[in-house]
mmCIF file of C-alpha atoms in Angstrom:
data_model
loop_
_atom_site.group_PDB
_atom_site.id
_atom_site.type_symbol
_atom_site.label_atom_id
_atom_site.label_comp_id
_atom_site.label_asym_id
_atom_site.label_seq_id
_atom_site.Cartn_x
_atom_site.Cartn_y
_atom_site.Cartn_z
ATOM 1 C CA MET A 1 12.208 55.592 285.513
ATOM 2 C CA ARG A 2 10.318 58.083 287.784
ATOM 3 C CA SER A 3 7.006 59.025 286.222
ATOM 4 C CA HIS A 4 6.131 62.575 285.520
ATOM 5 C CA PRO A 5 2.762 64.367 285.891
ATOM 6 C CA HIS A 6 0.852 64.955 282.629
ATOM 7 C CA ARG A 7 1.048 68.394 281.309
ATOM 8 C CA PRO A 8 -2.108 69.318 279.249
ATOM 9 C CA ALA A 9 -1.520 70.506 275.654
ATOM 10 C CA ALA A 10 -1.518 74.357 274.951
ATOM 11 C CA PRO A 11 -5.046 75.502 274.057
ATOM 12 C CA VAL A 12 -3.788 77.307 270.953
ATOM 13 C CA ALA A 13 -2.147 74.034 269.425
ATOM 14 C CA GLY A 14 -4.472 73.900 266.483
ATOM 15 C CA ALA A 15 -3.704 77.369 265.483
ATOM 16 C CA VAL A 16 -0.185 76.615 264.117
ATOM 17 C CA PRO A 17 -1.180 74.268 261.216
ATOM 18 C CA LEU A 18 -4.074 76.545 260.424
ATOM 19 C CA ALA A 19 -1.891 79.590 260.240
ATOM 20 C CA LEU A 20 0.472 77.771 257.980
ATOM 21 C CA ALA A 21 -2.096 76.391 255.619
ATOM 22 C CA LEU A 22 -3.434 80.271 255.278
ATOM 23 C CA ALA A 23 -0.001 81.329 254.519
ATOM 24 C CA LEU A 24 0.696 78.927 252.008
ATOM 25 C CA LEU A 25 -2.639 79.432 250.222
ATOM 26 C CA ALA A 26 -1.846 83.374 250.278
ATOM 27 C CA THR A 27 1.690 82.852 248.876
ATOM 28 C CA GLY A 28 0.899 80.104 246.398
ATOM 29 C CA CYS A 29 3.536 77.960 248.131
ATOM 30 C CA GLU A 30 3.360 74.174 247.929
ATOM 31 C CA ALA A 31 3.859 72.187 251.336
ATOM 32 C CA SER A 32 7.229 71.113 251.935
ATOM 33 C CA THR A 33 8.285 67.438 252.182
ATOM 34 C CA THR A 34 10.507 68.355 255.138
ATOM 35 C CA PRO A 35 9.267 66.853 258.388
ATOM 36 C CA THR A 36 7.137 69.446 260.218
ATOM 37 C CA ALA A 37 6.290 69.657 263.980
ATOM 38 C CA THR A 38 2.806 68.089 263.349
ATOM 39 C CA ASP A 39 4.328 64.806 262.273
ATOM 40 C CA HIS A 40 4.446 63.419 265.882
ATOM 41 C CA THR A 41 4.550 64.768 269.286
ATOM 42 C CA PHE A 42 8.258 63.863 270.121
ATOM 43 C CA ALA A 43 10.083 67.172 270.966
ATOM 44 C CA SER A 44 13.516 66.535 272.386
ATOM 45 C CA VAL A 45 15.364 64.505 275.109
ATOM 46 C CA ARG A 46 19.032 64.960 276.487
ATOM 47 C CA PHE A 47 21.265 62.142 277.646
ATOM 48 C CA THR A 48 24.141 63.658 279.816
ATOM 49 C CA LEU A 49 26.664 61.086 280.623
ATOM 50 C CA GLY A 50 30.264 60.661 282.320
ATOM 51 C CA ALA A 51 32.778 57.943 281.387
ATOM 52 C CA ARG A 52 31.712 56.194 284.715
ATOM 53 C CA GLY A 53 28.054 55.581 283.953
ATOM 54 C CA ASP A 54 26.598 58.642 285.620
ATOM 55 C CA ILE A 55 23.716 59.076 283.141
ATOM 56 C CA GLN A 56 21.030 61.729 283.310
ATOM 57 C CA VAL A 57 17.878 61.957 281.193
ATOM 58 C CA ALA A 58 16.199 65.240 280.806
ATOM 59 C CA GLY A 59 13.870 67.281 278.309
ATOM 60 C CA ALA A 60 10.420 67.862 277.342
ATOM 61 C CA SER A 61 10.296 64.193 276.033
ATOM 62 C CA ARG A 62 11.875 62.360 278.645
ATOM 63 C CA THR A 63 8.807 60.170 279.289
ATOM 64 C CA ALA A 64 9.353 58.633 275.737
ATOM 65 C CA VAL A 65 12.453 57.101 277.140
ATOM 66 C CA THR A 66 12.494 53.639 278.677
ATOM 67 C CA ARG A 67 15.552 51.989 280.388
ATOM 68 C CA SER A 68 16.469 48.770 278.634
ATOM 69 C CA GLY A 69 19.071 47.500 280.834
ATOM 70 C CA ASP A 70 22.888 47.303 281.371
ATOM 71 C CA ARG A 71 25.332 44.737 279.981
ATOM 72 C CA THR A 72 29.128 44.160 280.448
ATOM 73 C CA VAL A 73 31.156 43.888 277.365
ATOM 74 C CA THR A 74 34.871 43.319 276.790
ATOM 75 C CA GLY A 75 37.579 43.874 274.034
ATOM 76 C CA GLY A 76 35.412 46.755 272.504
ATOM 77 C CA ARG A 77 32.579 44.394 271.466
ATOM 78 C CA ALA A 78 28.946 45.518 271.401
ATOM 79 C CA TYR A 79 25.999 43.806 273.101
ATOM 80 C CA PRO A 80 23.269 42.959 270.675
ATOM 81 C CA PHE A 81 20.382 44.636 272.526
ATOM 82 C CA ASP A 82 16.877 43.886 271.158
ATOM 83 C CA ARG A 83 15.140 47.006 269.318
ATOM 84 C CA PRO A 84 11.340 46.622 268.994
ATOM 85 C CA PRO A 85 9.872 47.747 265.853
ATOM 86 C CA GLY A 86 9.259 51.426 265.825
ATOM 87 C CA LYS A 87 11.722 52.321 268.705
ATOM 88 C CA LEU A 88 14.921 54.019 268.644
ATOM 89 C CA LEU A 89 17.777 52.248 270.560
ATOM 90 C CA VAL A 90 20.391 54.409 272.376
ATOM 91 C CA VAL A 91 23.324 52.500 273.662
ATOM 92 C CA LEU A 92 25.795 54.404 275.868
ATOM 93 C CA ARG A 93 29.225 52.725 276.842
ATOM 94 C CA HIS A 94 31.160 53.603 279.941
ATOM 95 C CA TRP A 95 33.567 52.199 282.620
ATOM 96 C CA PRO A 96 31.890 50.796 285.714
ATOM 97 C CA SER A 97 31.557 53.173 288.628
ATOM 98 C CA GLY A 98 34.613 52.019 290.509
ATOM 99 C CA VAL A 99 37.072 52.186 287.650
ATOM 100 C CA ARG A 100 39.236 55.180 287.190
ATOM 101 C CA ALA A 101 37.835 56.781 284.019
ATOM 102 C CA ALA A 102 40.982 58.378 282.733
ATOM 103 C CA ARG A 103 43.228 55.229 282.671
ATOM 104 C CA ASP A 104 42.570 54.323 279.021
ATOM 105 C CA ALA A 105 42.173 57.762 277.626
ATOM 106 C CA VAL A 106 44.826 57.323 275.104
ATOM 107 C CA ARG A 107 44.126 53.636 274.008
ATOM 108 C CA LEU A 108 42.458 52.986 270.602
ATOM 109 C CA LEU A 109 40.539 50.057 272.016
ATOM 110 C CA PRO A 110 40.254 48.501 275.415
ATOM 111 C CA PRO A 111 42.301 45.315 275.923
ATOM 112 C CA PRO A 112 40.277 42.043 275.674
ATOM 113 C CA ASP A 113 39.967 41.541 279.498
ATOM 114 C CA ASP A 114 39.074 45.215 280.354
ATOM 115 C CA VAL A 115 35.317 45.160 281.248
ATOM 116 C CA ALA A 116 33.022 48.029 280.168
ATOM 117 C CA ILE A 117 29.260 48.678 280.607
ATOM 118 C CA GLU A 118 26.651 49.312 277.900
ATOM 119 C CA SER A 119 23.572 51.126 279.063
ATOM 120 C CA ALA A 120 20.599 50.824 276.647
ATOM 121 C CA TYR A 121 17.513 53.034 276.317
ATOM 122 C CA LEU A 122 14.544 52.747 273.946
ATOM 123 C CA VAL A 123 13.072 56.011 272.746
ATOM 124 C CA ASP A 124 9.699 56.324 271.166
ATOM 125 C CA THR A 125 10.364 59.284 268.710
ATOM 126 C CA GLY A 126 7.522 58.367 266.482
ATOM 127 C CA ASP A 127 9.389 59.394 263.256
ATOM 128 C CA TRP A 128 12.731 60.922 262.221
ATOM 129 C CA ALA A 129 14.779 62.640 265.100
ATOM 130 C CA LEU A 130 17.891 64.432 264.656
ATOM 131 C CA ALA A 131 20.913 63.243 266.807
ATOM 132 C CA GLU A 132 23.447 65.834 268.116
ATOM 133 C CA LEU A 133 26.546 65.096 269.916
ATOM 134 C CA ASP A 134 27.815 67.711 272.472
ATOM 135 C CA GLY A 135 25.731 70.347 270.422
ATOM 136 C CA HIS A 136 26.973 69.048 266.879
ATOM 137 C CA ALA A 137 24.499 67.548 264.450
ATOM 138 C CA VAL A 138 25.581 63.990 263.423
ATOM 139 C CA GLN A 139 22.721 62.296 261.858
ATOM 140 C CA TRP A 140 19.042 61.515 261.396
ATOM 141 C CA LEU A 141 17.560 58.541 262.894
ATOM 142 C CA ARG A 142 14.356 56.499 262.612
ATOM 143 C CA ARG A 143 13.918 53.089 264.050
ATOM 144 C CA ASP A 144 17.565 52.689 264.266
ATOM 145 C CA THR A 145 20.381 52.362 266.903
ATOM 146 C CA ILE A 146 22.933 55.029 267.792
ATOM 147 C CA ARG A 147 25.950 54.192 269.971
ATOM 148 C CA VAL A 148 28.118 56.615 271.979
ATOM 149 C CA ASP A 149 31.264 55.569 273.684
ATOM 150 C CA THR A 150 32.471 57.540 276.611
ATOM 151 C CA THR A 151 35.508 55.491 277.682
ATOM 152 C CA LYS A 152 37.771 58.088 276.267
ATOM 153 C CA ALA A 153 36.222 60.992 277.940
ATOM 154 C CA GLY A 154 38.652 60.921 280.924
ATOM 155 C CA ALA A 155 37.672 60.994 284.652
ATOM 156 C CA VAL A 156 35.893 64.474 284.446
ATOM 157 C CA GLY A 157 34.818 64.415 280.743
ATOM 158 C CA ARG A 158 31.136 64.645 280.187
ATOM 159 C CA THR A 159 29.084 63.838 276.908
ATOM 160 C CA HIS A 160 25.803 65.283 275.837
ATOM 161 C CA LEU A 161 23.546 63.314 273.223
ATOM 162 C CA THR A 162 20.419 65.135 272.385
ATOM 163 C CA LEU A 163 17.603 63.678 270.261
ATOM 164 C CA SER A 164 15.183 66.314 268.661
ATOM 165 C CA GLY A 165 12.050 66.049 266.731
ATOM 166 C CA PRO A 166 11.536 68.256 263.706
ATOM 167 C CA ARG A 167 10.061 71.119 265.845
ATOM 168 C CA GLY A 168 13.451 71.639 267.598
ATOM 169 C CA SER A 169 15.847 70.725 265.008
ATOM 170 C CA ARG A 170 17.023 72.126 261.699
ATOM 171 C CA PRO A 171 15.626 69.803 258.840
ATOM 172 C CA GLY A 172 18.086 69.973 255.783
ATOM 173 C CA ARG A 173 21.338 70.122 257.595
ATOM 174 C CA ILE A 174 21.538 66.268 257.599
ATOM 175 C CA THR A 175 19.511 64.196 255.243
ATOM 176 C CA PRO A 176 17.985 60.875 256.191
ATOM 177 C CA PRO A 177 20.163 57.950 255.395
ATOM 178 C CA PRO A 178 19.571 55.624 252.320
ATOM 179 C CA ASP A 179 17.627 52.525 252.447
ATOM 180 C CA ALA A 180 20.043 50.157 254.298
ATOM 181 C CA ARG A 181 18.108 46.875 253.324
ATOM 182 C CA ALA A 182 21.192 45.796 251.496
ATOM 183 C CA CYS A 183 22.915 45.017 254.953
ATOM 184 C CA ASP A 184 20.149 43.183 256.334
ATOM 185 C CA GLY A 185 21.743 39.690 255.685
ATOM 186 C CA ILE A 186 25.080 40.617 257.370
ATOM 187 C CA ASP A 187 25.761 38.198 260.228
ATOM 188 C CA PRO A 188 27.288 40.179 263.092
ATOM 189 C CA ALA A 189 28.923 36.880 264.440
ATOM 190 C CA VAL A 190 31.055 36.275 261.062
ATOM 191 C CA ASN A 191 34.059 38.158 260.299
ATOM 192 C CA ARG A 192 33.966 39.730 256.678
ATOM 193 C CA TYR A 193 36.151 41.694 254.249
ATOM 194 C CA VAL A 194 35.584 45.504 253.738
ATOM 195 C CA VAL A 195 37.594 47.912 251.700
ATOM 196 C CA LEU A 196 38.785 50.947 253.706
ATOM 197 C CA PRO A 197 37.323 54.255 252.726
ATOM 198 C CA GLU A 198 38.954 57.664 252.100
ATOM 199 C CA VAL A 199 38.646 59.618 255.491
ATOM 200 C CA GLU A 200 39.984 63.136 255.935
ATOM 201 C CA SER A 201 40.538 64.743 259.290
ATOM 202 C CA GLY A 202 37.997 67.467 259.630
ATOM 203 C CA ALA A 203 35.362 65.932 257.281
ATOM 204 C CA ALA A 204 31.730 66.533 257.938
ATOM 205 C CA VAL A 205 30.295 63.755 259.943
ATOM 206 C CA PRO A 206 27.365 62.961 257.313
ATOM 207 C CA GLU A 207 29.973 62.312 254.471
ATOM 208 C CA VAL A 208 31.949 59.867 256.469
ATOM 209 C CA LEU A 209 28.966 58.092 257.849
ATOM 210 C CA ALA A 210 27.601 57.571 254.453
ATOM 211 C CA ARG A 211 31.025 55.975 253.361
ATOM 212 C CA LEU A 212 30.597 53.552 256.478
ATOM 213 C CA ARG A 213 27.077 52.790 255.900
ATOM 214 C CA GLU A 214 27.922 51.757 252.235
ATOM 215 C CA ARG A 215 30.194 48.998 253.876
ATOM 216 C CA CYS A 216 27.459 48.036 256.443
ATOM 217 C CA LEU A 217 29.564 49.157 259.339
ATOM 218 C CA ASP A 218 28.171 49.473 262.671
ATOM 219 C CA VAL A 219 29.049 53.009 263.981
ATOM 220 C CA GLN A 220 29.783 53.999 267.420
ATOM 221 C CA TYR A 221 30.310 57.843 268.213
ATOM 222 C CA VAL A 222 33.174 59.053 270.460
ATOM 223 C CA SER A 223 33.446 62.814 271.479
ATOM 224 C CA MET A 224 37.038 63.810 271.893
ATOM 225 C CA PRO A 225 38.420 67.443 272.797
ATOM 226 C CA GLY A 226 40.625 69.256 270.558
ATOM 227 C CA GLY A 227 42.263 68.121 267.207
ATOM 228 C CA GLY A 228 40.309 70.205 264.598
ATOM 229 C CA HIS A 229 37.217 72.031 264.107
ATOM 230 C CA ARG A 230 34.311 71.289 266.250
ATOM 231 C CA GLY A 231 31.692 68.846 265.269
ATOM 232 C CA THR A 232 33.905 67.280 262.546
ATOM 233 C CA VAL A 233 35.475 63.954 262.151
ATOM 234 C CA ARG A 234 38.791 63.605 263.761
ATOM 235 C CA SER A 235 39.432 60.189 262.693
ATOM 236 C CA ILE A 236 37.824 56.527 262.567
ATOM 237 C CA GLU A 237 38.843 53.309 264.078
ATOM 238 C CA ILE A 238 37.786 50.178 262.013
ATOM 239 C CA PRO A 239 38.247 46.858 263.926
ATOM 240 C CA VAL A 240 40.500 44.370 262.484
ATOM 241 C CA ALA A 241 39.790 40.759 263.206
ATOM 242 C CA GLY A 242 42.444 39.253 265.353
ATOM 243 C CA HIS A 243 44.656 40.751 268.103
ATOM 244 C CA THR A 244 48.007 41.764 266.212
ATOM 245 C CA ALA A 245 46.276 44.927 264.818
ATOM 246 C CA PRO A 246 43.332 45.926 266.741
ATOM 247 C CA VAL A 247 41.959 48.736 264.471
ATOM 248 C CA ALA A 248 42.706 50.340 261.152
ATOM 249 C CA GLU A 249 42.941 54.215 261.913
ATOM 250 C CA LEU A 250 41.851 56.521 259.135
ATOM 251 C CA PRO A 251 43.605 58.816 258.296
ATOM 252 C CA PRO A 252 46.613 56.906 259.398
ATOM 253 C CA THR A 253 48.990 58.072 262.182
ATOM 254 C CA ASP A 254 52.409 57.271 263.039
ATOM 255 C CA GLY A 255 51.463 56.012 266.427
ATOM 256 C CA SER A 256 48.669 53.625 264.986
ATOM 257 C CA PRO A 257 49.329 49.808 265.282
ATOM 258 C CA ALA A 258 47.692 49.469 261.852
ATOM 259 C CA GLN A 259 49.343 52.610 260.038
ATOM 260 C CA ASP A 260 50.356 50.568 257.109
ATOM 261 C CA ARG A 261 46.539 49.952 256.119
ATOM 262 C CA LEU A 262 45.522 52.667 253.656
ATOM 263 C CA PRO A 263 42.227 53.662 251.937
ATOM 264 C CA GLY A 264 41.456 51.125 249.204
ATOM 265 C CA ASP A 265 42.910 48.227 251.169
ATOM 266 C CA LYS A 266 40.848 45.145 251.984
ATOM 267 C CA ILE A 267 40.773 44.246 255.463
ATOM 268 C CA LEU A 268 38.998 41.403 257.623
ATOM 269 C CA THR A 269 36.926 43.084 260.002
ATOM 270 C CA ASP A 270 35.161 41.938 263.226
ATOM 271 C CA PRO A 271 31.573 42.917 263.026
ATOM 272 C CA SER A 272 31.021 42.511 266.760
ATOM 273 C CA ARG A 273 33.150 45.487 267.472
ATOM 274 C CA PRO A 274 31.770 48.710 266.164
ATOM 275 C CA THR A 275 33.534 51.273 264.043
ATOM 276 C CA ARG A 276 34.427 54.206 266.267
ATOM 277 C CA VAL A 277 33.868 57.615 264.624
ATOM 278 C CA LEU A 278 35.773 60.089 266.695
ATOM 279 C CA VAL A 279 34.188 63.517 266.615
ATOM 280 C CA THR A 280 36.045 66.707 267.803
ATOM 281 C CA ARG A 281 34.113 68.152 270.808
#
């Protein structure tokens, strides 16, 4: 990535915490536990990507982003990129530049022999950062991984992923996720059984994400036009091991290959293929 000249800090940077402290003393208020702008220097970075891998990185904190490489993947599987301690891993899935991006716009998952590309980036956020997909908040992240799939975006569709530190975000809209150490022992190479959760079209992303995290499912976001209120969950697709039923789609639809699988059913999942959360753009 091209380096950028260093921009000196504003000379009045120290006035903000001083003014805040005086205001708290004057009002008798206690300091909030919500992340503040002084926790770290990360402000924001924005990834703009098309379905054919034309990715642009911009924002005040773009120098905190390091390219981590590209890998080919097939059958909806995810490449296990390394994530160093303290870093946030962003994985962007797209078609190769020579592939017509709209060809699989209506497929649930690419067929096993269809090759896609995953481009990875490491971001030094320092602490919690709020992820927004096409302008809609989806989750808080810290020392975590976020995956975005653009293979359903069509030939002209563009997706925007923004990571913001507490200065530019709105703390409280989405709370940080619970401790996920219970999922540490999950082997991503071994199929396992999970119980399908309840999912309603139009549900808030954090509510659905919490249910998926309880089942230790790896999530990949897909931004889709139409189909409900913007920024809400349109549906989710949980991969089923084997090829006869590629995904269990919730809520079920008449055209789904696995429409007979309902919330509460136990299915054998393939952990190498992330669960796709379709969000209305």
